[in-house]
Structures are given as structure tokens and as C-alpha cells.
Amino acid sequence: MQLWTNVIRVSSYGLTKHHAIATRHGKVLVGLRRFHGSGQVTTAHIHTSEQRPKLVQFRHELRDAKRIVVKLGSAVITREDECGLALGRLASIVEQVSELQSQGRQMLMVTSGAVAYGKQKLRQEIVMSMSMRQTLASRENGMGAILDSRACAAAGQSGLMSLYEAMFLQYGQRIAQVLVTKPDFQNDESRRNLKATLTELLKLNIIPILNANDAVAPPPEADTDLVGVISIKDNDSLAARLAQEVNADLLVLMSDVNGLYTCPPGTEGSRLLYTYTPDTDDVDVVYGKKSRVGLGGMDSKVKAATWALEHGTSVVICNGLEEGSIRKIVQGKKIGTLFTDTRTVGTPVELQAMKARESCYALQRLTFDQRADIINKLANSLIEKQPEIIAANKRDLEAARMAGLSGPLLSRLVLNQSKLQNLAGGLRQIAATTHQHVGRILRRTKLADGMELRQITVPIGVLLVIFESRPDCLPQVAALAISSGNGLLLKGGKEASHSNKLLHELVQDALEMYAPREAVELVSRREDIQDLLQLDELLDLVIPRGSKELVQKIQQESKGIPVLGHSEGICHVYIDEDVDPGMAVKIVRDSKCDYPAACNAMETLLLHRKHLHSELFHSICDMLKAEHVKIHAGPRLLSHLKFGPAPTSSMRTEYGGLECAIEVVDGIDDCIDHIHKYGSAHTDVIVTNNSQTAEHFLNSVDSACVFHNASTRFADGYRFGLGAEVGISTTRIHARGPVGIEGLLTTKWILHGSGNSVTDFGDGDNKKKYLHETLPVD
């Protein structure tokens, strides 16, 4: 039984077409009927496979691609003089294809290059056959023989394949050449034979290399194919048809540009589209000229990519001149333009960043009182909307428990009445000090008579703050950004999505008093982070708050945007020989047990060797056991114990829960050496009654926070009186320790003159002299 569904279209050349879809024996058939004026009907059938690959929605899904078609454009593998191949680039591509083939993937290649290879060969033959007089004349006139492209293709095919074979053999890979022409795809039997050949080669772990047989190909002609069929008139269209025939998971079209742009690259306002949805993206794409070689251009690639996407193959257009581009695409990295049938939900991150940039200027024009009013309204909303916030947070907690979220992350996720009260108090503290920060004069200098120079504080610009499992971060960071006049993009963890969404709405509602809502934007998808890290012209600072893995990943992927933060919080408490036992136990308990998941919780307890087997040692151990803290013994401590806790796997461990390591040191200098070797320069504490020992520790330990007789938990922006913090930085440039408003500011120089020019100054009698007089800062 056959069921037809007809779609009627009118072609540009006056013929009515029926595009029909049918099912027969479980297969999908695409039928194309052409109705002529005489009423005669011509029908063509295009058979496609029963199962099409699943189109990817996000780049990380490309890691699962098994069957991949790689198309090498002429501009990628041809030399600048268009005579011969760029062997270095070609070798790199061969290496990547071989590597993916060795991983168990099935690789196919569509290659150009036969014409260029043959041109080089035929030119050499012509030169050899010329007389000396003819050779010199051609050089003087700068003219060479004009060679027929078909002849060049015929002469170059064998050499090109020999080159490929030699290159792939270096990696233990076998190849097979498949030459095709347009009729091979129009004839059902030829197409079935082609597919059978390719299937058998793939089963034998052989890489098929296809090329249009340019030696017999007719000149390019207008696309007169029926609806639903792409014309085979260049290697882009050939690659698209091939990908459809073999049910490829991924088609990589390699060009000499980075991907699809809104207008030709290099022109003003040109923007690279990292993702493109042909049917829904409201983007006007203007194509430039074709590349210097080859039949196609970007227009051809987009048509081929769109057709392949419609027929079930995911497509990426990338720059083949970029090192390792194929490998990076399959790793899910941000390379080229991904064609997808999934419409992006919400505002594209590039536009979010642009709006945040524009809005931050409006925010900076507000008065101090206006910015304080916004923050106070947000603080009041946290109290007024407390039931709704806790209800949204409850949904996040239930989903997190079902997903098996770890204890430390789960505890960071909680929002309760106490936390919201503290949050509101911290926000009001920020509002009260708003007037103290932006525009503050740091330095005044009288350069000369009538010239005064000032250095003042100003906002950094647009911030990107990434945080995990901490919905309380969102209003804190938003308040700091508003107070300092910075635009802000926020990316929270998906485990706090309901809490973050509601808190962000409260922030934007508060902003509407005086400023655009877009001054603080919420980024919804994890995949958007990599996009944002490329926008160095729109973003000025990235602040990741989360795991070591998150921070390190952001630091590696950020392209020219400074990253502020710390990757680990390995905090130490050292119990000196001269110590109050009660104070020592109290500080150790608070440092470890108050909030074990925090980055400022103690992870390693260092004991002076005097306390080994002492009453203090037993008191600390008993207290930790009573608090359900799992103890790990350092190697020195273990050597002194016959029986005891399990050894620690590493002294450089951030447990993030009710666990800690205990180690023995010989004294203050040994302690300092241990901290420098195993610490993360976050927060370190000494507990001692000896003031000289304390000063030595405070001056010698190279950490962001160094305390005497106080818990590590005091390393916090709110407790420091900063109101809140965007994070804790262990870097040595710009800001260190808990980063409040001061860490979100930079400076600029303002010069007041009186018609001065540099030529007014010099050594002559009539020249002015520089005074460089330091003036008091009011």
C-alpha cells in the first residue's frame, strides 16, 4: 500500500511541481512530479534510508557523531599561487581524519585539488617543451599558458590520490578513490551502486575519498533540478548529497573563513554566527565574492548545508586553515557555524552582552541615591517575596535530591528564612555605601600652573559571573554590580534554575525604577558560556564561582577576557605550641563544621609536634568525631601512630564536606613551608598566644587572607564589611581575597587644563616648567 501527501509549488520557470512524500515497505520516498502544459506527468523518486541520524541541538552532542563527511574546499588545500597543493595544511587534515578513524568513527572525504595538482604538472610539461626564447618571453610578459580545467583535472587525479595514499599510510589507514558525476545521482541504479560501494568500503575500515570527475564534467549550469533535490554542480553540493545517501551524522564543510557571517568578513558590523537555524533565524546574511579558486562560495555552502540539514545531517561550516579544526568540532568546541533545526530560546547571548554594555552606560549616569534606591528595593523584595522564593527553592531541592546531587552542593543550594534575612541585610549595607566608591578621587597632582590631574575610580564595564548551586549569589552580585555601575551577565547552575529565575525577576523589577532591565541579564544555557567567552569586545571581566574544574575550564576557554577567582580553597589552621586549648578547639570546630561546603572551610589541621599524644590532640579528635568529621592522617602523623585514621590520598585536597586532614609539623617555619607547598593561597590561620610567632606567620604566609586567632570562616565579604562579595580571588593582579565593590572598579585619569599644549614646556627661558605637585585628596 502506498500513501501520498502532495505539496504543490510553482517554479520560477513556469512549471507547476508536486512534491510528494510516500511510504512504501517502511521506506520513505520523495516523489517529484513535473506537470507540462500538455498534461504529461514526469515523476522522479528519491529514496532515503529508513532511519535518519538524530540532528544535534547543541555542540557537545557532536562528540557522538559516528559517520562523518569532511569536504575540503579548493581554498583550503590549494597554494596561494593556485598551482599545487598546500601540503602542510593537507597533512594536518589527514592526521585529524586518521585520528578520528582510529577512534572507531567512519570517515568519508570529498576533496578538491585535482585541478591545482594537474595545473602544476601541465605547466611543468609546457615549460619543458618550450624553447629558451619562449621561456624568457613568458617570464618577461608575466604570462603563462591558459590551461583547460578538464585537462588539469585529468592530469591531476592520479597524482592527488597517490599523495593521499602515501599520507594516510603513515597513520596505518587505507583509502579508496570514488569518482562521481551528476548523472550518478540522477540514476536510481547508479545511486544504489554508489551507496553499496561506499557501505562496503566503510565496513572494511577504508576511508572513501570522493571527487566530482571534473575531466568529463559539463560547465556549471543553472540549477534546474526539481524541488527537494540539490544540484551536483560543485563539491559542496556533492558533499551534501553524499551525506544524505550514507546517513552521515555530521557534515563538515571546510572553507577559508571562520564560518557564516552576517556580512562579508572584515566589513564593519560583520558578526560570526556560531549557530544558524535556516528556517527561523531572523538574520540577513550578505554573501561576498567566491574564493579565489573553486566553483562554490559561501552561498553554495549555505545552500548545501541547509539541504543536508533538511535531510537529517548535522552540518558545521568551519575554517580549514585553522589548526585542528575537525578535531575541535568533534570535541564539541566552538568552531565555525553549526547549522541546527532547533530555534534558540530567548535572546542570543551576543545580543544580551550588547544590551548589557548599552545598559551599563545608563546605569553609570544615575546618581548615587538612585542606585541605592534600586538595591534597597531589591532587599525589600527578598523579604516581601520570601514565601515565593522558598517555594521555588524547594522545587530545586526536590529535583536535586532526585538527581543525586552531592551533600556539599545540596547544602549550598538551600535558601531559607535566615539566609534571606542575611542577604537583605548585606544588600542594605551595599546601598548605604554606594556613594563611597564610584568617582572617588585617589590622587590629585598639579602638573603645572593651570593644569590639575586627577585619578578617579570608575566601573570596569560588563561582568560575566558564573556560579554553581548558589542562588544566594545572584542578588549579592547583582547589588554589587548596580552599586558600582557595571553591566552584568549571570549564569547559574541548572540545579538552581527555579530559584535563579525568580531572583532575577526581582532584580529586573528593581532596576525598572531608574535603569533598563537589561543591565542585569540571566544566561539560561550551559552551552552559552563558551559563546560568551569569545566576546572580548563586549565583556571585561569573568568571575567563576564554583568547583576547581569549573574555574580551570573558564580560565582555559576565555579568549582575551581576564578571569578573576580561585580554583581551590585548601585552607589551613595551625595550632602553635603556645596556645589556649579551649580557643584552639573552638576555632577548629568553627573552621571545619560551621559550613563545610564553603571554600573558606578548613581542609587541613596542622599541629605542632609538641601536641602529639597530648590532651589537646585528643580533645580535637573527640570534637571532630562528635561532629561526624571524617579524619585523614598525613604521612608524618601516620608515622607516629600504631593505629589511627586512614591516610590521606593527598595533602592538596579540598574535601568540601565533613572531612579534613591532620598533619604534624616541627614548628612555625615548617608550618609555613607546608602551607606554601600544599595550600591554594586562599585562607590560612595560626592559633597562638605568642605575638612574635603570630607576626612571623602573618608576614610570611603568602595567601589572600591570613588570620591570627580567628576562624577561616571570617574570609567573607559580608563579614569583612563589604556588604557582599562576587567571590574570593587568589590571583595577584587587580583584587585579592573577598572581592566586593572595590574589586569591580578600575580607574581613569581626568586632566583639567587651560589651553595647554606640550610645546609650551621645555628648557628655554620662555617655556613653562612641570611642577608635579601632589595635592591633598578631599
Coordinates of C-alpha atoms in Angstrom, one line a residue, residues 460-465 477 480-481 484 486-490 538-543 726 744:
I460 CA 35.1 48.0 34.9
G461 CA 32.3 47.7 32.4
V462 CA 30.4 44.4 31.8
L463 CA 30.9 41.4 34.1
L464 CA 30.2 37.7 33.5
V465 CA 29.7 35.9 36.8
V477 CA 26.4 40.0 42.8
L480 CA 27.4 44.9 43.8
A481 CA 27.2 45.4 40.0
S484 CA 29.4 50.0 41.1
N486 CA 28.7 47.7 36.0
G487 CA 26.6 45.7 33.5
L488 CA 26.2 42.1 34.5
L489 CA 25.6 38.7 32.9
L490 CA 24.8 35.9 35.3
L538 CA 31.7 43.2 25.0
L539 CA 32.8 41.6 28.2
D540 CA 35.5 43.0 30.5
L541 CA 35.8 40.5 33.4
V542 CA 34.8 36.9 34.1
I543 CA 34.3 35.7 37.6
V726 CA 31.4 38.4 44.0
L744 CA 34.7 45.8 40.5

